[in-house]
């Protein structure tokens, strides 16, 4: 498919690559301004308490302290930190500083001072008296009778049932699930409980604020959602949007945690109040417990099938721990169903229910996979259980039931993100080939069920299949602006945020392809709310598909303008022209360069700026697919698990930049392996995180990663730019179920609580 | 205290409690990144007398008389070290935040071992946490750079 | 707050400064601990790098390692990869990362003692710690920790590893390849012919300091290594080791690991095929 393209389908170097590999100061934290204040935040030592009194006088008197912020001198507006489209589907349950604290690390005060050391010293001088309240440290405690009410404030809005600690709730029902389960030939049930985990971008959150010469507030910040930051900042600080400019420089990784307005309000307010630049960078420990986490969930899946293996019913019930605030709770738990259930569209009866539950623990947020990760674990384990019960090969069972091109699922329409979705018919999929290739590469037929042994090691293989989406249909909007310069180069201005994903490069390639130039002719700028057009931001696997389509449209419009000018120059029909190698070429072979076209449009005749802005909102959200396979070996004496080999075959439509696309899958799988085997935020009985550093909270290191083979299997998505779909999230959903199934294949135990540590596997072996 | 950074000589007063990371960033070497301030992530790696170390847990004053190289000093301005080029060619850079530290570790590795195996490369990168790439492409990049450098040496 | 950074040029000068300053002074080896977490009462860092302690050399009977030698220096020293079955080399490769090993010193490591793969291994190879407390002294490493000498005002000046026909093995069991051990074991033996004449089984990261297990070790002495004696020693190791729970592992799991890993160390020394 991709051989029809010149720039698309090539693994071009990143457009921002030179700056990154030479260590140029391109991140928010590298901006060092004269007179800049440093901000530090006082976090609550209590999981649940009322603030009775705060005395900041000593801190204010400390030499070098510029300002101290608490609930006493900051806006009381309720809002959500979730960086989502307006109106946000998350409850307005957060205040800049509240009179109540709801988790250990919740904001109590902030100090801005000449140096960070002074700011920290000042924090220790703030005297706070708390009235401790009974903490709620699990979903079960939150739902118990007479549980303490975490959000008892009367000015919150959008909470489903505050009295019972339910932040959000969502249901969908198609057909008669209970009836179908009762009459099914085979049925299984599995509950998987995923743990607290953190995104752990290597760059923690960092923001710098300053006032420009006209007194406008400029935020230079590590965000995935600059336009949402601008809107929410205006809302929280009570100033007009026009007073705020948000610039997103290079970002040191986000994975969802920077789809949140977490620290910008503090530097913004400090700078507005003091008139001085200010900077806040979370410490690694704060990044862990006081930013955002993956929502832990307990999800039960029940499946019913006929003797032929055709699914009759799927029931999925999800309880989500949203922590102290409801950011993203409803949409994440909706996704647990909406991004998983359509995969098995053969089931006529499908039911989903999701509840977001408040606790006094760190706050859930957007995290790569966005709920689907939590749902795929039990769904794909249950599929293996069902195959076993039917005496059918696990791969075969999936082949029978997964969605195919031209088919639909009622869930697409029944369940969206916090509201109804949109109907869609699958336009592209190479999932069948992905499954075949993966099974072949892992040696499925030879290894499954064989339990090969060497010394204490027993081998097993496991697999799972997945889909995600490409943007939120009918909601996510992106726009792009393109203009042509004198020398035939092109400015591409996009609000889409490259957070390391390479989207500047991918979007540049799309523009270059349409305009018949090399990528080096495209100057990409993202994102600056004063300069670049609107884009909802980098989340929900939207950039390549949604922003990519906007870029394609803008480029098409510019192409038509170029044709108009060139046809006048060549005295020919616009229809007879095409663009190639930086020239507009007529059917008869005559041509003009883009530079000549630009010069004429700027200086010659009928002058105008060749340029266009175009927007795109998806009607559908074409899913990428993934088939994931792993071979593990387990040391039965110690429970140690090693991944012998990992194969992931993925369908992202056209891979605009194959290396960058592979990199997205590799990174997501690595992150998923971390979540499956080692990552877990642990809390003591006072709700304090016990492991807020990389020494104790382990993420995969180079030597932890197994041989990993990622194979892109092209399909062509007609609605996507050059046939592309998005790919950044899907890989993270795979390792937990794939490895859980491989563990079962090796040793016959089903683990229900990741991470699957050696000790857990050893215990399971002891008990089996 | 006297020391050099990327061949530039400094003779300045240095806070006895400062880390080398703080010192270097204060001097404008922003390519040295702070990812954890705890010796765990390797984003702050620099060469001190040709050995790669984490600068966040290295006392600044211990660098007295030493030759420090940061990512900014790997190649003359405007050009790329073969490792930097290979990182770009293989797609080994995603967000790039870990990249300076990885490059530093790789420079030391190739200094001692011009033809490292995949597992030797992985061992060398163990202290450089990367959350974006899953390490596949950085490992590939380092082996590619090694091969290119061997070829040049050969010619 | 750190207000002073000194670089004495001799051991005695370092010691005198340390004595004078009391708790306000701290020695710096690699500084990997101190640069990040200097205790609040410390005002002066005393950097040992100019005190002439960065050397590794061997004579007929010992490898001598100066205190400010880095872990990398030791890792790259050829005799560490050959004597005692190369166990010091094997172990050091599993310590943290090259970035860390390039800075961390053996003196700093020994002075700290806990959170260590190094200490159990050096115990198993019958090493001796050298230190200065006004006088140059040397004590077997096991006694150095048993008597908690690291608490005293001393300058660790180095460590000495005997060069004889000792054999050894080491196992680190960790949650990931880049973590402190959940538990580690190091075993050293000396044999005359087939007969074991000296044995030391050490279990570390329990999660506390490395602990020699004399009862289990004694079981091996005076006879050849057999699968029987290996099994018995491993069981006694399991029964006599002192373990605790922490987030890296429960006491029960650690006790079990101790048996498995001691057995694997011994089997490796006995030349059996060990798959893990
Ligand atoms: C990220 C990380 C990972 C680690 N992983 C491992 C691992 O996997 N395995 C392992 O075994 N260890 C591990 N460690 C421990 C590490 O090896 C030791 O912290 C390190 O060796 C300390 O050496 P240093 O020279 O930097 O000590 P320093 O920070 O210089 O000193 C440590 C302490 O010893 C004192 N001291 C220093 N030198 C002397 C001396 N000569 N005489 C007396 N006192 C002295 C200091 O005053 C200080 O109190 C790890 C440490 C870190 C930070
Ligand atoms: S910042 Fe130095 S190791 Fe992380
Ligand atoms: S590229 Fe982002 S952390 Fe490595």
PDB file of C-alpha atoms and ligand atoms in Angstrom, chain B residues 21 33-44 54-57, ligand 2:
ATOM      1  CA  UNK B  21      24.284  18.104  38.367  1.00  0.00           C
ATOM      2  CA  UNK B  33      18.916  16.223  32.864  1.00  0.00           C
ATOM      3  CA  UNK B  34      17.393  15.730  36.281  1.00  0.00           C
ATOM      4  CA  UNK B  35      15.031  12.772  36.301  1.00  0.00           C
ATOM      5  CA  UNK B  36      15.133  11.661  39.911  1.00  0.00           C
ATOM      6  CA  UNK B  37      17.857  13.473  41.834  1.00  0.00           C
ATOM      7  CA  UNK B  38      18.522  10.164  43.523  1.00  0.00           C
ATOM      8  CA  UNK B  39      21.107   8.260  41.509  1.00  0.00           C
ATOM      9  CA  UNK B  40      18.533   5.925  40.039  1.00  0.00           C
ATOM     10  CA  UNK B  41      17.645   7.039  36.503  1.00  0.00           C
ATOM     11  CA  UNK B  42      20.871   8.029  34.731  1.00  0.00           C
ATOM     12  CA  UNK B  43      19.389  11.084  32.998  1.00  0.00           C
ATOM     13  CA  UNK B  44      22.103  13.175  34.606  1.00  0.00           C
ATOM     14  CA  UNK B  54      25.446  10.039  37.607  1.00  0.00           C
ATOM     15  CA  UNK B  55      26.037  13.695  38.387  1.00  0.00           C
ATOM     16  CA  UNK B  56      23.117  14.123  40.782  1.00  0.00           C
ATOM     17  CA  UNK B  57      24.842  12.032  43.432  1.00  0.00           C
TER      18      UNK B  57
HETATM   19  S1  LIG D   2      18.875  12.446  38.032  1.00  0.00           S
HETATM   20 FE1  LIG D   2      20.730  11.507  38.518  1.00  0.00          FE
HETATM   21  S2  LIG D   2      20.272   9.463  38.389  1.00  0.00           S
HETATM   22 FE2  LIG D   2      18.344  10.375  38.093  1.00  0.00          FE
END
